[in-house]
């Protein structure tokens, strides 16, 4: 979709956004509740409240953008929820991330602890979950992400089916003028999971694509979304 000059500009914008993300991480940890509320605008919070009112639990589906922890802090001031995570390779940073998120009332559930995740959902709570990282071929299908096949985990479909929880997407971004942040909570997905996990995965990727197009530099492209390739395709990285 982009020419070479536009791609270079996008790369520079991404690097700048990641540096800003470090500042935003500090803001998420140390800013007052009043300051977080002043900086963030949340659209669609009623969608989350409606889904929670059903009492089946909510999978709060999101993706990885630079202001991640800031969005988690802001949304958590409106409604409590827990957090799935993959332990960070740096144990010091992992400890700090857990400590500050838990200070704000969020319990951490290791990504591979399905039993704990299902128990939390069945208790009626909301749990933050992202399915936009590459975990290899296992339990994944290759479906398009911006027109390129990407290994996409199908665990979300299984978790939603086993727990009967509603899936509520939410996305967030830094405003173009750097004056604040917007969080958009979408309506709960209808007919999810469907009969085909590959179709579910494609559906989720399309939602994430739409969010990325609003703030492409802020997305975590550094997670190497296209790391694994189907068949004998050459690697991109």
JSON list of C-alpha atoms in Angstrom, two decimals:
[
{"chain": "A", "resi": 1, "resn": "UNK", "atom": "CA", "xyz": [0.00, 0.00, 0.00]},
{"chain": "A", "resi": 2, "resn": "UNK", "atom": "CA", "xyz": [2.96, 2.35, 0.61]},
{"chain": "A", "resi": 3, "resn": "UNK", "atom": "CA", "xyz": [5.92, 3.37, -1.50]},
{"chain": "A", "resi": 4, "resn": "UNK", "atom": "CA", "xyz": [9.49, 3.20, -0.19]},
{"chain": "A", "resi": 5, "resn": "UNK", "atom": "CA", "xyz": [9.56, 6.80, 1.08]},
{"chain": "A", "resi": 6, "resn": "UNK", "atom": "CA", "xyz": [6.26, 6.31, 2.91]},
{"chain": "A", "resi": 7, "resn": "UNK", "atom": "CA", "xyz": [7.51, 3.09, 4.50]},
{"chain": "A", "resi": 8, "resn": "UNK", "atom": "CA", "xyz": [10.65, 4.83, 5.77]},
{"chain": "A", "resi": 9, "resn": "UNK", "atom": "CA", "xyz": [8.53, 7.61, 7.20]},
{"chain": "A", "resi": 10, "resn": "UNK", "atom": "CA", "xyz": [6.30, 5.03, 8.88]},
{"chain": "A", "resi": 11, "resn": "UNK", "atom": "CA", "xyz": [9.34, 3.29, 10.40]},
{"chain": "A", "resi": 12, "resn": "UNK", "atom": "CA", "xyz": [10.68, 6.56, 11.82]},
{"chain": "A", "resi": 13, "resn": "UNK", "atom": "CA", "xyz": [7.23, 7.34, 13.22]},
{"chain": "A", "resi": 14, "resn": "UNK", "atom": "CA", "xyz": [7.08, 3.91, 14.84]},
{"chain": "A", "resi": 15, "resn": "UNK", "atom": "CA", "xyz": [10.46, 4.36, 16.54]},
{"chain": "A", "resi": 16, "resn": "UNK", "atom": "CA", "xyz": [9.40, 7.76, 17.86]},
{"chain": "A", "resi": 17, "resn": "UNK", "atom": "CA", "xyz": [6.13, 6.29, 19.10]},
{"chain": "A", "resi": 18, "resn": "UNK", "atom": "CA", "xyz": [7.94, 3.54, 20.99]},
{"chain": "A", "resi": 19, "resn": "UNK", "atom": "CA", "xyz": [10.05, 6.13, 22.82]},
{"chain": "A", "resi": 20, "resn": "UNK", "atom": "CA", "xyz": [6.88, 8.02, 23.70]},
{"chain": "A", "resi": 21, "resn": "UNK", "atom": "CA", "xyz": [5.48, 4.71, 24.92]},
{"chain": "A", "resi": 22, "resn": "UNK", "atom": "CA", "xyz": [8.21, 4.55, 27.57]},
{"chain": "A", "resi": 23, "resn": "UNK", "atom": "CA", "xyz": [7.13, 7.96, 28.86]},
{"chain": "A", "resi": 24, "resn": "UNK", "atom": "CA", "xyz": [3.51, 6.81, 28.80]},
{"chain": "A", "resi": 25, "resn": "UNK", "atom": "CA", "xyz": [4.46, 3.73, 30.80]},
{"chain": "A", "resi": 26, "resn": "UNK", "atom": "CA", "xyz": [5.80, 6.02, 33.52]},
{"chain": "A", "resi": 27, "resn": "UNK", "atom": "CA", "xyz": [2.62, 8.08, 33.34]},
{"chain": "A", "resi": 28, "resn": "UNK", "atom": "CA", "xyz": [0.55, 4.92, 33.78]},
{"chain": "A", "resi": 29, "resn": "UNK", "atom": "CA", "xyz": [2.57, 3.99, 36.85]},
{"chain": "A", "resi": 30, "resn": "UNK", "atom": "CA", "xyz": [2.90, 7.30, 38.65]},
{"chain": "A", "resi": 31, "resn": "UNK", "atom": "CA", "xyz": [0.25, 9.78, 37.46]},
{"chain": "A", "resi": 32, "resn": "UNK", "atom": "CA", "xyz": [-2.70, 10.49, 39.71]},
{"chain": "A", "resi": 33, "resn": "UNK", "atom": "CA", "xyz": [-6.14, 9.13, 38.90]},
{"chain": "A", "resi": 34, "resn": "UNK", "atom": "CA", "xyz": [-7.27, 12.68, 38.25]},
{"chain": "A", "resi": 35, "resn": "UNK", "atom": "CA", "xyz": [-4.55, 13.22, 35.65]},
{"chain": "A", "resi": 36, "resn": "UNK", "atom": "CA", "xyz": [-5.29, 9.91, 33.91]},
{"chain": "A", "resi": 37, "resn": "UNK", "atom": "CA", "xyz": [-8.97, 10.81, 33.69]},
{"chain": "A", "resi": 38, "resn": "UNK", "atom": "CA", "xyz": [-8.12, 14.27, 32.34]},
{"chain": "A", "resi": 39, "resn": "UNK", "atom": "CA", "xyz": [-5.93, 12.85, 29.57]},
{"chain": "A", "resi": 40, "resn": "UNK", "atom": "CA", "xyz": [-8.20, 10.04, 28.36]},
{"chain": "A", "resi": 41, "resn": "UNK", "atom": "CA", "xyz": [-11.58, 9.97, 26.68]},
{"chain": "A", "resi": 42, "resn": "UNK", "atom": "CA", "xyz": [-13.48, 6.68, 26.67]},
{"chain": "A", "resi": 43, "resn": "UNK", "atom": "CA", "xyz": [-16.13, 6.00, 24.05]},
{"chain": "A", "resi": 44, "resn": "UNK", "atom": "CA", "xyz": [-18.53, 3.07, 24.41]},
{"chain": "A", "resi": 45, "resn": "UNK", "atom": "CA", "xyz": [-18.03, 2.18, 28.07]},
{"chain": "A", "resi": 46, "resn": "UNK", "atom": "CA", "xyz": [-21.71, 1.23, 28.08]},
{"chain": "A", "resi": 47, "resn": "UNK", "atom": "CA", "xyz": [-20.89, -1.68, 25.77]},
{"chain": "A", "resi": 48, "resn": "UNK", "atom": "CA", "xyz": [-18.66, -3.18, 28.44]},
{"chain": "A", "resi": 49, "resn": "UNK", "atom": "CA", "xyz": [-21.18, -2.55, 31.21]},
{"chain": "A", "resi": 50, "resn": "UNK", "atom": "CA", "xyz": [-23.93, -4.21, 29.16]},
{"chain": "A", "resi": 51, "resn": "UNK", "atom": "CA", "xyz": [-21.82, -7.30, 28.52]},
{"chain": "A", "resi": 52, "resn": "UNK", "atom": "CA", "xyz": [-20.78, -7.59, 32.17]},
{"chain": "A", "resi": 53, "resn": "UNK", "atom": "CA", "xyz": [-24.42, -7.32, 33.24]},
{"chain": "A", "resi": 54, "resn": "UNK", "atom": "CA", "xyz": [-25.10, -10.65, 31.53]},
{"chain": "A", "resi": 55, "resn": "UNK", "atom": "CA", "xyz": [-23.02, -12.29, 34.27]},
{"chain": "A", "resi": 56, "resn": "UNK", "atom": "CA", "xyz": [-21.09, -14.60, 31.94]},
{"chain": "A", "resi": 57, "resn": "UNK", "atom": "CA", "xyz": [-17.76, -12.82, 32.13]},
{"chain": "A", "resi": 58, "resn": "UNK", "atom": "CA", "xyz": [-16.13, -10.71, 29.45]},
{"chain": "A", "resi": 59, "resn": "UNK", "atom": "CA", "xyz": [-13.02, -11.24, 27.36]},
{"chain": "A", "resi": 60, "resn": "UNK", "atom": "CA", "xyz": [-11.78, -7.69, 26.90]},
{"chain": "A", "resi": 61, "resn": "UNK", "atom": "CA", "xyz": [-10.10, -8.17, 23.54]},
{"chain": "A", "resi": 62, "resn": "UNK", "atom": "CA", "xyz": [-7.38, -5.73, 22.55]},
{"chain": "A", "resi": 63, "resn": "UNK", "atom": "CA", "xyz": [-4.02, -5.47, 20.80]},
{"chain": "A", "resi": 64, "resn": "UNK", "atom": "CA", "xyz": [-0.55, -4.10, 21.48]},
{"chain": "A", "resi": 65, "resn": "UNK", "atom": "CA", "xyz": [-0.10, -0.36, 20.91]},
{"chain": "A", "resi": 66, "resn": "UNK", "atom": "CA", "xyz": [2.43, 1.98, 22.53]},
{"chain": "A", "resi": 67, "resn": "UNK", "atom": "CA", "xyz": [0.08, 3.47, 25.21]},
{"chain": "A", "resi": 68, "resn": "UNK", "atom": "CA", "xyz": [-1.00, -0.01, 26.40]},
{"chain": "A", "resi": 69, "resn": "UNK", "atom": "CA", "xyz": [-0.53, 0.44, 30.15]},
{"chain": "A", "resi": 70, "resn": "UNK", "atom": "CA", "xyz": [-1.99, 3.92, 30.06]},
{"chain": "A", "resi": 71, "resn": "UNK", "atom": "CA", "xyz": [-5.16, 2.55, 28.47]},
{"chain": "A", "resi": 72, "resn": "UNK", "atom": "CA", "xyz": [-5.31, -0.27, 31.01]},
{"chain": "A", "resi": 73, "resn": "UNK", "atom": "CA", "xyz": [-4.99, 2.20, 33.88]},
{"chain": "A", "resi": 74, "resn": "UNK", "atom": "CA", "xyz": [-7.67, 4.52, 32.43]},
{"chain": "A", "resi": 75, "resn": "UNK", "atom": "CA", "xyz": [-10.19, 1.80, 31.66]},
{"chain": "A", "resi": 76, "resn": "UNK", "atom": "CA", "xyz": [-9.58, 0.18, 35.05]},
{"chain": "A", "resi": 77, "resn": "UNK", "atom": "CA", "xyz": [-10.67, 3.39, 36.74]},
{"chain": "A", "resi": 78, "resn": "UNK", "atom": "CA", "xyz": [-14.11, 2.86, 35.19]},
{"chain": "A", "resi": 79, "resn": "UNK", "atom": "CA", "xyz": [-14.52, -0.89, 35.69]},
{"chain": "A", "resi": 80, "resn": "UNK", "atom": "CA", "xyz": [-12.25, -3.48, 37.32]},
{"chain": "A", "resi": 81, "resn": "UNK", "atom": "CA", "xyz": [-10.77, -6.25, 35.20]},
{"chain": "A", "resi": 82, "resn": "UNK", "atom": "CA", "xyz": [-7.95, -8.78, 35.30]},
{"chain": "A", "resi": 83, "resn": "UNK", "atom": "CA", "xyz": [-5.07, -9.21, 32.88]},
{"chain": "A", "resi": 84, "resn": "UNK", "atom": "CA", "xyz": [-3.59, -12.10, 30.91]},
{"chain": "A", "resi": 85, "resn": "UNK", "atom": "CA", "xyz": [0.10, -11.76, 30.18]},
{"chain": "A", "resi": 86, "resn": "UNK", "atom": "CA", "xyz": [3.17, -13.50, 28.88]},
{"chain": "A", "resi": 87, "resn": "UNK", "atom": "CA", "xyz": [6.05, -13.08, 31.39]},
{"chain": "A", "resi": 88, "resn": "UNK", "atom": "CA", "xyz": [8.65, -10.62, 30.16]},
{"chain": "A", "resi": 89, "resn": "UNK", "atom": "CA", "xyz": [12.13, -11.95, 29.40]},
{"chain": "A", "resi": 90, "resn": "UNK", "atom": "CA", "xyz": [13.59, -9.28, 31.67]},
{"chain": "A", "resi": 91, "resn": "UNK", "atom": "CA", "xyz": [12.66, -10.38, 35.23]},
{"chain": "A", "resi": 92, "resn": "UNK", "atom": "CA", "xyz": [13.10, -6.87, 36.66]},
{"chain": "A", "resi": 93, "resn": "UNK", "atom": "CA", "xyz": [10.76, -5.30, 34.10]},
{"chain": "A", "resi": 94, "resn": "UNK", "atom": "CA", "xyz": [8.34, -8.21, 34.53]},
{"chain": "A", "resi": 95, "resn": "UNK", "atom": "CA", "xyz": [8.23, -7.57, 38.28]},
{"chain": "A", "resi": 96, "resn": "UNK", "atom": "CA", "xyz": [7.66, -3.84, 37.79]},
{"chain": "A", "resi": 97, "resn": "UNK", "atom": "CA", "xyz": [4.88, -4.37, 35.26]},
{"chain": "A", "resi": 98, "resn": "UNK", "atom": "CA", "xyz": [3.08, -6.82, 37.53]},
{"chain": "A", "resi": 99, "resn": "UNK", "atom": "CA", "xyz": [3.57, -4.66, 40.60]},
{"chain": "A", "resi": 100, "resn": "UNK", "atom": "CA", "xyz": [2.14, -1.50, 39.11]},
{"chain": "A", "resi": 101, "resn": "UNK", "atom": "CA", "xyz": [-0.77, -3.20, 37.36]},
{"chain": "A", "resi": 102, "resn": "UNK", "atom": "CA", "xyz": [-1.70, -5.09, 40.51]},
{"chain": "A", "resi": 103, "resn": "UNK", "atom": "CA", "xyz": [-1.53, -1.85, 42.51]},
{"chain": "A", "resi": 104, "resn": "UNK", "atom": "CA", "xyz": [-4.42, -0.75, 40.33]},
{"chain": "A", "resi": 105, "resn": "UNK", "atom": "CA", "xyz": [-6.50, -3.80, 41.24]},
{"chain": "A", "resi": 106, "resn": "UNK", "atom": "CA", "xyz": [-5.73, -6.15, 38.37]},
{"chain": "A", "resi": 107, "resn": "UNK", "atom": "CA", "xyz": [-4.85, -9.78, 38.97]},
{"chain": "A", "resi": 108, "resn": "UNK", "atom": "CA", "xyz": [-2.38, -11.27, 36.52]},
{"chain": "A", "resi": 109, "resn": "UNK", "atom": "CA", "xyz": [-3.20, -14.58, 34.84]},
{"chain": "A", "resi": 110, "resn": "UNK", "atom": "CA", "xyz": [-0.35, -16.29, 32.96]},
{"chain": "A", "resi": 111, "resn": "UNK", "atom": "CA", "xyz": [-1.34, -16.71, 29.35]},
{"chain": "A", "resi": 112, "resn": "UNK", "atom": "CA", "xyz": [-0.97, -20.50, 29.46]},
{"chain": "A", "resi": 113, "resn": "UNK", "atom": "CA", "xyz": [-2.99, -20.94, 32.68]},
{"chain": "A", "resi": 114, "resn": "UNK", "atom": "CA", "xyz": [-6.28, -21.68, 30.94]},
{"chain": "A", "resi": 115, "resn": "UNK", "atom": "CA", "xyz": [-7.85, -23.11, 34.09]},
{"chain": "A", "resi": 116, "resn": "UNK", "atom": "CA", "xyz": [-7.36, -19.86, 36.02]},
{"chain": "A", "resi": 117, "resn": "UNK", "atom": "CA", "xyz": [-8.59, -17.82, 33.06]},
{"chain": "A", "resi": 118, "resn": "UNK", "atom": "CA", "xyz": [-11.77, -19.87, 32.72]},
{"chain": "A", "resi": 119, "resn": "UNK", "atom": "CA", "xyz": [-12.40, -19.71, 36.46]},
{"chain": "A", "resi": 120, "resn": "UNK", "atom": "CA", "xyz": [-12.09, -15.93, 36.43]},
{"chain": "A", "resi": 121, "resn": "UNK", "atom": "CA", "xyz": [-14.42, -15.55, 33.45]},
{"chain": "A", "resi": 122, "resn": "UNK", "atom": "CA", "xyz": [-17.01, -17.91, 34.92]},
{"chain": "A", "resi": 123, "resn": "UNK", "atom": "CA", "xyz": [-17.02, -15.79, 38.08]},
{"chain": "A", "resi": 124, "resn": "UNK", "atom": "CA", "xyz": [-18.37, -12.95, 35.94]},
{"chain": "A", "resi": 125, "resn": "UNK", "atom": "CA", "xyz": [-15.25, -10.79, 35.76]},
{"chain": "A", "resi": 126, "resn": "UNK", "atom": "CA", "xyz": [-13.67, -9.15, 32.73]},
{"chain": "A", "resi": 127, "resn": "UNK", "atom": "CA", "xyz": [-10.21, -10.22, 31.58]},
{"chain": "A", "resi": 128, "resn": "UNK", "atom": "CA", "xyz": [-7.88, -8.30, 29.23]},
{"chain": "A", "resi": 129, "resn": "UNK", "atom": "CA", "xyz": [-6.72, -10.51, 26.37]},
{"chain": "A", "resi": 130, "resn": "UNK", "atom": "CA", "xyz": [-4.77, -9.91, 23.16]},
{"chain": "A", "resi": 131, "resn": "UNK", "atom": "CA", "xyz": [-4.36, -12.33, 20.26]},
{"chain": "A", "resi": 132, "resn": "UNK", "atom": "CA", "xyz": [-2.09, -10.30, 17.99]},
{"chain": "A", "resi": 133, "resn": "UNK", "atom": "CA", "xyz": [1.25, -11.90, 18.86]},
{"chain": "A", "resi": 134, "resn": "UNK", "atom": "CA", "xyz": [2.97, -14.65, 16.90]},
{"chain": "A", "resi": 135, "resn": "UNK", "atom": "CA", "xyz": [3.26, -17.85, 18.94]},
{"chain": "A", "resi": 136, "resn": "UNK", "atom": "CA", "xyz": [4.40, -20.08, 16.09]},
{"chain": "A", "resi": 137, "resn": "UNK", "atom": "CA", "xyz": [2.52, -22.80, 14.25]},
{"chain": "A", "resi": 138, "resn": "UNK", "atom": "CA", "xyz": [1.08, -24.57, 17.31]},
{"chain": "A", "resi": 139, "resn": "UNK", "atom": "CA", "xyz": [-2.61, -23.81, 17.87]},
{"chain": "A", "resi": 140, "resn": "UNK", "atom": "CA", "xyz": [-2.46, -21.20, 15.11]},
{"chain": "A", "resi": 141, "resn": "UNK", "atom": "CA", "xyz": [-3.87, -20.72, 11.65]},
{"chain": "A", "resi": 142, "resn": "UNK", "atom": "CA", "xyz": [-2.47, -18.60, 8.85]},
{"chain": "A", "resi": 143, "resn": "UNK", "atom": "CA", "xyz": [-5.02, -15.94, 7.98]},
{"chain": "A", "resi": 144, "resn": "UNK", "atom": "CA", "xyz": [-4.60, -12.52, 6.42]},
{"chain": "A", "resi": 145, "resn": "UNK", "atom": "CA", "xyz": [-3.40, -9.54, 8.39]},
{"chain": "A", "resi": 146, "resn": "UNK", "atom": "CA", "xyz": [-3.13, -6.55, 6.05]},
{"chain": "A", "resi": 147, "resn": "UNK", "atom": "CA", "xyz": [-3.31, -8.96, 3.13]},
{"chain": "A", "resi": 148, "resn": "UNK", "atom": "CA", "xyz": [-0.38, -11.11, 4.28]},
{"chain": "A", "resi": 149, "resn": "UNK", "atom": "CA", "xyz": [-0.89, -14.52, 5.94]},
{"chain": "A", "resi": 150, "resn": "UNK", "atom": "CA", "xyz": [0.05, -14.28, 9.63]},
{"chain": "A", "resi": 151, "resn": "UNK", "atom": "CA", "xyz": [0.16, -17.05, 12.23]},
{"chain": "A", "resi": 152, "resn": "UNK", "atom": "CA", "xyz": [-2.87, -16.23, 14.38]},
{"chain": "A", "resi": 153, "resn": "UNK", "atom": "CA", "xyz": [-3.62, -18.03, 17.63]},
{"chain": "A", "resi": 154, "resn": "UNK", "atom": "CA", "xyz": [-7.04, -19.68, 17.80]},
{"chain": "A", "resi": 155, "resn": "UNK", "atom": "CA", "xyz": [-7.18, -19.91, 21.60]},
{"chain": "A", "resi": 156, "resn": "UNK", "atom": "CA", "xyz": [-9.67, -17.04, 21.81]},
{"chain": "A", "resi": 157, "resn": "UNK", "atom": "CA", "xyz": [-12.35, -19.13, 20.10]},
{"chain": "A", "resi": 158, "resn": "UNK", "atom": "CA", "xyz": [-11.80, -22.05, 22.48]},
{"chain": "A", "resi": 159, "resn": "UNK", "atom": "CA", "xyz": [-11.77, -19.86, 25.57]},
{"chain": "A", "resi": 160, "resn": "UNK", "atom": "CA", "xyz": [-14.96, -18.06, 24.54]},
{"chain": "A", "resi": 161, "resn": "UNK", "atom": "CA", "xyz": [-16.68, -21.37, 23.87]},
{"chain": "A", "resi": 162, "resn": "UNK", "atom": "CA", "xyz": [-15.59, -23.05, 27.11]},
{"chain": "A", "resi": 163, "resn": "UNK", "atom": "CA", "xyz": [-16.42, -20.04, 29.29]},
{"chain": "A", "resi": 164, "resn": "UNK", "atom": "CA", "xyz": [-19.51, -18.73, 27.45]},
{"chain": "A", "resi": 165, "resn": "UNK", "atom": "CA", "xyz": [-18.00, -15.27, 28.04]},
{"chain": "A", "resi": 166, "resn": "UNK", "atom": "CA", "xyz": [-18.81, -12.35, 25.77]},
{"chain": "A", "resi": 167, "resn": "UNK", "atom": "CA", "xyz": [-15.98, -10.90, 23.68]},
{"chain": "A", "resi": 168, "resn": "UNK", "atom": "CA", "xyz": [-15.82, -7.11, 23.84]},
{"chain": "A", "resi": 169, "resn": "UNK", "atom": "CA", "xyz": [-13.13, -5.48, 21.66]},
{"chain": "A", "resi": 170, "resn": "UNK", "atom": "CA", "xyz": [-11.49, -2.27, 22.76]},
{"chain": "A", "resi": 171, "resn": "UNK", "atom": "CA", "xyz": [-8.69, -0.27, 21.18]},
{"chain": "A", "resi": 172, "resn": "UNK", "atom": "CA", "xyz": [-6.81, 2.87, 22.13]},
{"chain": "A", "resi": 173, "resn": "UNK", "atom": "CA", "xyz": [-4.49, 5.42, 20.63]},
{"chain": "A", "resi": 174, "resn": "UNK", "atom": "CA", "xyz": [-2.60, 8.62, 21.26]},
{"chain": "A", "resi": 175, "resn": "UNK", "atom": "CA", "xyz": [-4.24, 11.63, 19.61]},
{"chain": "A", "resi": 176, "resn": "UNK", "atom": "CA", "xyz": [-2.41, 13.13, 16.63]},
{"chain": "A", "resi": 177, "resn": "UNK", "atom": "CA", "xyz": [-1.87, 16.43, 18.42]},
{"chain": "A", "resi": 178, "resn": "UNK", "atom": "CA", "xyz": [-0.45, 14.64, 21.50]},
{"chain": "A", "resi": 179, "resn": "UNK", "atom": "CA", "xyz": [-3.04, 16.27, 23.77]},
{"chain": "A", "resi": 180, "resn": "UNK", "atom": "CA", "xyz": [-4.45, 13.03, 25.13]},
{"chain": "A", "resi": 181, "resn": "UNK", "atom": "CA", "xyz": [-5.77, 9.58, 24.36]},
{"chain": "A", "resi": 182, "resn": "UNK", "atom": "CA", "xyz": [-8.95, 7.97, 23.14]},
{"chain": "A", "resi": 183, "resn": "UNK", "atom": "CA", "xyz": [-10.21, 4.53, 24.13]},
{"chain": "A", "resi": 184, "resn": "UNK", "atom": "CA", "xyz": [-12.93, 2.97, 22.00]},
{"chain": "A", "resi": 185, "resn": "UNK", "atom": "CA", "xyz": [-14.96, 0.10, 23.48]},
{"chain": "A", "resi": 186, "resn": "UNK", "atom": "CA", "xyz": [-16.92, -1.71, 20.77]},
{"chain": "A", "resi": 187, "resn": "UNK", "atom": "CA", "xyz": [-20.13, -3.74, 21.16]},
{"chain": "A", "resi": 188, "resn": "UNK", "atom": "CA", "xyz": [-19.79, -7.39, 22.16]},
{"chain": "A", "resi": 189, "resn": "UNK", "atom": "CA", "xyz": [-19.22, -9.62, 19.14]},
{"chain": "A", "resi": 190, "resn": "UNK", "atom": "CA", "xyz": [-22.29, -11.45, 17.90]},
{"chain": "A", "resi": 191, "resn": "UNK", "atom": "CA", "xyz": [-22.07, -15.14, 16.98]},
{"chain": "A", "resi": 192, "resn": "UNK", "atom": "CA", "xyz": [-18.62, -15.56, 18.48]},
{"chain": "A", "resi": 193, "resn": "UNK", "atom": "CA", "xyz": [-17.15, -18.08, 18.44]},
{"chain": "A", "resi": 194, "resn": "UNK", "atom": "CA", "xyz": [-18.44, -19.32, 15.12]},
{"chain": "A", "resi": 195, "resn": "UNK", "atom": "CA", "xyz": [-18.24, -22.78, 13.61]},
{"chain": "A", "resi": 196, "resn": "UNK", "atom": "CA", "xyz": [-14.76, -22.23, 12.16]},
{"chain": "A", "resi": 197, "resn": "UNK", "atom": "CA", "xyz": [-11.81, -21.01, 14.25]},
{"chain": "A", "resi": 198, "resn": "UNK", "atom": "CA", "xyz": [-9.99, -19.80, 11.11]},
{"chain": "A", "resi": 199, "resn": "UNK", "atom": "CA", "xyz": [-12.93, -17.56, 10.25]},
{"chain": "A", "resi": 200, "resn": "UNK", "atom": "CA", "xyz": [-12.95, -16.29, 13.85]},
{"chain": "A", "resi": 201, "resn": "UNK", "atom": "CA", "xyz": [-9.24, -15.50, 13.61]},
{"chain": "A", "resi": 202, "resn": "UNK", "atom": "CA", "xyz": [-9.72, -13.63, 10.34]},
{"chain": "A", "resi": 203, "resn": "UNK", "atom": "CA", "xyz": [-12.55, -11.67, 11.91]},
{"chain": "A", "resi": 204, "resn": "UNK", "atom": "CA", "xyz": [-10.36, -10.62, 14.83]},
{"chain": "A", "resi": 205, "resn": "UNK", "atom": "CA", "xyz": [-7.49, -9.67, 12.54]},
{"chain": "A", "resi": 206, "resn": "UNK", "atom": "CA", "xyz": [-9.86, -7.45, 10.56]},
{"chain": "A", "resi": 207, "resn": "UNK", "atom": "CA", "xyz": [-10.86, -5.63, 13.77]},
{"chain": "A", "resi": 208, "resn": "UNK", "atom": "CA", "xyz": [-7.22, -5.09, 14.70]},
{"chain": "A", "resi": 209, "resn": "UNK", "atom": "CA", "xyz": [-6.43, -3.90, 11.18]},
{"chain": "A", "resi": 210, "resn": "UNK", "atom": "CA", "xyz": [-9.12, -1.25, 11.46]},
{"chain": "A", "resi": 211, "resn": "UNK", "atom": "CA", "xyz": [-7.64, -0.04, 14.76]},
{"chain": "A", "resi": 212, "resn": "UNK", "atom": "CA", "xyz": [-4.08, -0.05, 13.39]},
{"chain": "A", "resi": 213, "resn": "UNK", "atom": "CA", "xyz": [-5.07, 2.09, 10.42]},
{"chain": "A", "resi": 214, "resn": "UNK", "atom": "CA", "xyz": [-6.11, 4.83, 12.83]},
{"chain": "A", "resi": 215, "resn": "UNK", "atom": "CA", "xyz": [-2.64, 4.96, 14.40]},
{"chain": "A", "resi": 216, "resn": "UNK", "atom": "CA", "xyz": [-0.21, 2.75, 12.42]},
{"chain": "A", "resi": 217, "resn": "UNK", "atom": "CA", "xyz": [2.95, 4.13, 14.01]},
{"chain": "A", "resi": 218, "resn": "UNK", "atom": "CA", "xyz": [1.69, 3.26, 17.50]},
{"chain": "A", "resi": 219, "resn": "UNK", "atom": "CA", "xyz": [1.20, -0.44, 16.78]},
{"chain": "A", "resi": 220, "resn": "UNK", "atom": "CA", "xyz": [3.83, -2.88, 18.09]},
{"chain": "A", "resi": 221, "resn": "UNK", "atom": "CA", "xyz": [5.28, -3.90, 14.72]},
{"chain": "A", "resi": 222, "resn": "UNK", "atom": "CA", "xyz": [8.40, -4.84, 16.69]},
{"chain": "A", "resi": 223, "resn": "UNK", "atom": "CA", "xyz": [6.54, -7.97, 17.81]},
{"chain": "A", "resi": 224, "resn": "UNK", "atom": "CA", "xyz": [7.28, -9.34, 14.32]},
{"chain": "A", "resi": 225, "resn": "UNK", "atom": "CA", "xyz": [3.75, -10.32, 13.43]},
{"chain": "A", "resi": 226, "resn": "UNK", "atom": "CA", "xyz": [4.90, -12.17, 10.30]},
{"chain": "A", "resi": 227, "resn": "UNK", "atom": "CA", "xyz": [7.79, -14.07, 11.88]},
{"chain": "A", "resi": 228, "resn": "UNK", "atom": "CA", "xyz": [6.52, -17.57, 11.03]},
{"chain": "A", "resi": 229, "resn": "UNK", "atom": "CA", "xyz": [5.60, -18.36, 7.46]},
{"chain": "A", "resi": 230, "resn": "UNK", "atom": "CA", "xyz": [3.29, -21.00, 5.98]},
{"chain": "A", "resi": 231, "resn": "UNK", "atom": "CA", "xyz": [4.79, -23.86, 4.01]},
{"chain": "A", "resi": 232, "resn": "UNK", "atom": "CA", "xyz": [8.13, -23.04, 2.43]},
{"chain": "A", "resi": 233, "resn": "UNK", "atom": "CA", "xyz": [7.65, -19.29, 2.24]},
{"chain": "A", "resi": 234, "resn": "UNK", "atom": "CA", "xyz": [10.85, -17.33, 2.95]},
{"chain": "A", "resi": 235, "resn": "UNK", "atom": "CA", "xyz": [11.04, -15.45, 6.24]},
{"chain": "A", "resi": 236, "resn": "UNK", "atom": "CA", "xyz": [10.60, -11.69, 6.32]},
{"chain": "A", "resi": 237, "resn": "UNK", "atom": "CA", "xyz": [12.93, -11.07, 9.27]}
]
